[in-house]
Amino acid sequence: TEQKRRGNIRQSFDRLTTIVPGTEGRGRSEMIVLSKTDEHIKEELLRRKALIEKLEARG
């Protein structure tokens, strides 16, 4: 049902706020959660790339 679908979406946003820095305690703004999630993913990808390059440089 529609209520169940909305509840699942809300639970997913709530889970994101426990994982993504800067989203906890920000209320229930989905735009803030999505924006901060986007930033976090981009930062983590850059961090991962830097680690891979560092490991490859070591040989």
XYZ file of N, CA and C in Angstrom:
177
model
N 0.838 -1.190 0.000
C 0.000 0.000 0.000
C 0.878 1.246 0.000
N 0.268 2.363 -0.251
C 0.988 3.645 -0.283
C 1.591 3.990 1.078
N 0.855 3.710 2.139
C 1.380 4.002 3.482
C 2.628 3.185 3.786
N 2.619 1.934 3.389
C 3.767 1.066 3.623
C 4.975 1.555 2.821
N 4.745 1.948 1.582
C 5.814 2.462 0.728
C 6.435 3.716 1.336
N 5.593 4.629 1.789
C 6.090 5.864 2.411
C 6.844 5.569 3.702
N 6.348 4.601 4.448
C 7.026 4.200 5.675
C 8.411 3.635 5.399
N 8.527 2.843 4.348
C 9.816 2.281 3.956
C 10.788 3.374 3.521
N 10.281 4.348 2.783
C 11.121 5.474 2.363
C 11.597 6.244 3.596
N 10.707 6.510 4.526
C 11.060 7.238 5.744
C 12.118 6.472 6.544
N 11.950 5.154 6.665
C 12.936 4.338 7.383
C 14.305 4.410 6.711
N 14.305 4.419 5.402
C 15.569 4.503 4.667
C 16.257 5.846 4.918
N 15.495 6.929 4.924
C 16.071 8.242 5.233
C 16.581 8.273 6.668
N 15.853 7.669 7.578
C 16.295 7.608 8.977
C 17.608 6.848 9.106
N 17.746 5.751 8.354
C 19.002 4.987 8.378
C 20.156 5.824 7.839
N 19.895 6.572 6.768
C 20.942 7.435 6.209
C 21.427 8.452 7.234
N 20.514 8.987 8.031
C 20.927 9.992 9.013
C 21.818 9.404 10.101
N 21.799 8.090 10.266
C 22.691 7.478 11.253
C 24.049 7.140 10.646
N 24.144 7.171 9.324
C 25.372 6.789 8.627
C 26.140 8.003 8.105
N 25.419 8.954 7.537
C 26.041 10.077 6.837
C 26.339 11.224 7.803
N 27.610 11.640 7.875
C 27.968 12.755 8.749
C 27.226 14.036 8.366
N 26.830 14.791 9.364
C 26.174 16.072 9.113
C 24.673 16.007 8.925
N 24.092 14.814 9.056
C 22.644 14.701 8.865
C 21.906 14.418 10.167
N 22.615 13.960 11.162
C 21.961 13.636 12.435
C 21.529 14.920 13.138
N 20.316 14.915 13.633
C 19.798 16.075 14.348
C 19.393 17.223 13.448
N 19.232 16.965 12.165
C 18.867 18.005 11.210
C 17.370 18.004 10.885
N 16.604 17.301 11.676
C 15.177 17.214 11.371
C 14.931 16.185 10.295
N 13.852 16.348 9.600
C 13.478 15.348 8.605
C 13.531 15.909 7.184
N 14.456 16.806 6.929
C 14.568 17.369 5.590
C 15.217 16.352 4.647
N 14.437 15.838 3.743
C 14.955 14.859 2.791
C 15.989 15.496 1.869
N 15.822 16.763 1.552
C 16.781 17.446 0.679
C 18.148 17.534 1.343
N 18.177 17.856 2.627
C 19.453 17.921 3.349
C 20.094 16.541 3.394
N 19.301 15.528 3.696
C 19.830 14.168 3.780
C 20.406 13.739 2.426
N 19.690 13.998 1.348
C 20.180 13.618 0.025
C 21.433 14.397 -0.358
N 21.445 15.672 -0.071
C 22.599 16.511 -0.395
C 23.840 16.074 0.377
N 23.691 15.846 1.677
C 24.817 15.406 2.499
C 25.267 13.996 2.116
N 24.334 13.152 1.721
C 24.678 11.804 1.277
C 25.507 11.877 0.000
N 25.106 12.739 -0.917
C 25.852 12.942 -2.157
C 27.277 13.410 -1.847
N 27.416 14.388 -0.971
C 28.743 14.885 -0.581
C 29.582 13.768 0.036
N 28.967 13.011 0.927
C 29.673 11.940 1.627
C 30.171 10.875 0.651
N 29.344 10.483 -0.282
C 29.742 9.469 -1.263
C 30.905 9.977 -2.099
N 30.834 11.223 -2.554
C 31.919 11.797 -3.356
C 33.221 11.846 -2.561
N 33.143 12.239 -1.292
C 34.340 12.276 -0.441
C 34.931 10.888 -0.246
N 34.059 9.915 -0.017
C 34.535 8.544 0.190
C 35.163 7.977 -1.085
N 34.610 8.312 -2.239
C 35.199 7.847 -3.502
C 36.582 8.452 -3.709
N 36.740 9.736 -3.397
C 38.050 10.377 -3.502
C 39.044 9.746 -2.526
N 38.578 9.484 -1.317
C 39.425 8.854 -0.309
C 39.865 7.468 -0.768
N 38.930 6.730 -1.321
C 39.231 5.382 -1.825
C 40.252 5.450 -2.959
N 40.050 6.384 -3.877
C 40.972 6.552 -5.004
C 42.379 6.875 -4.506
N 42.485 7.762 -3.517
C 43.782 8.133 -2.960
C 44.457 6.929 -2.306
N 43.692 6.121 -1.595
C 44.261 4.926 -0.965
C 44.756 3.921 -2.002
N 43.987 3.735 -3.057
C 44.388 2.815 -4.125
C 45.681 3.304 -4.774
N 45.750 4.612 -5.058
C 46.958 5.174 -5.666
C 48.162 5.005 -4.749
N 47.953 5.189 -3.456
C 49.031 5.029 -2.484
C 49.524 3.580 -2.457
N 48.588 2.638 -2.473
C 48.965 1.223 -2.480
C 49.685 0.841 -3.771
N 49.209 1.354 -4.882
C 49.850 1.048 -6.166
C 51.254 1.637 -6.234
N 51.450 2.803 -5.630
C 52.769 3.434 -5.624
C 53.767 2.631 -4.801
N 53.275 1.932 -3.803
C 54.140 1.085 -2.967
C 54.596 -0.171 -3.700
N 53.785 -0.548 -4.666
C 54.138 -1.730 -5.460
C 53.566 -2.936 -4.947
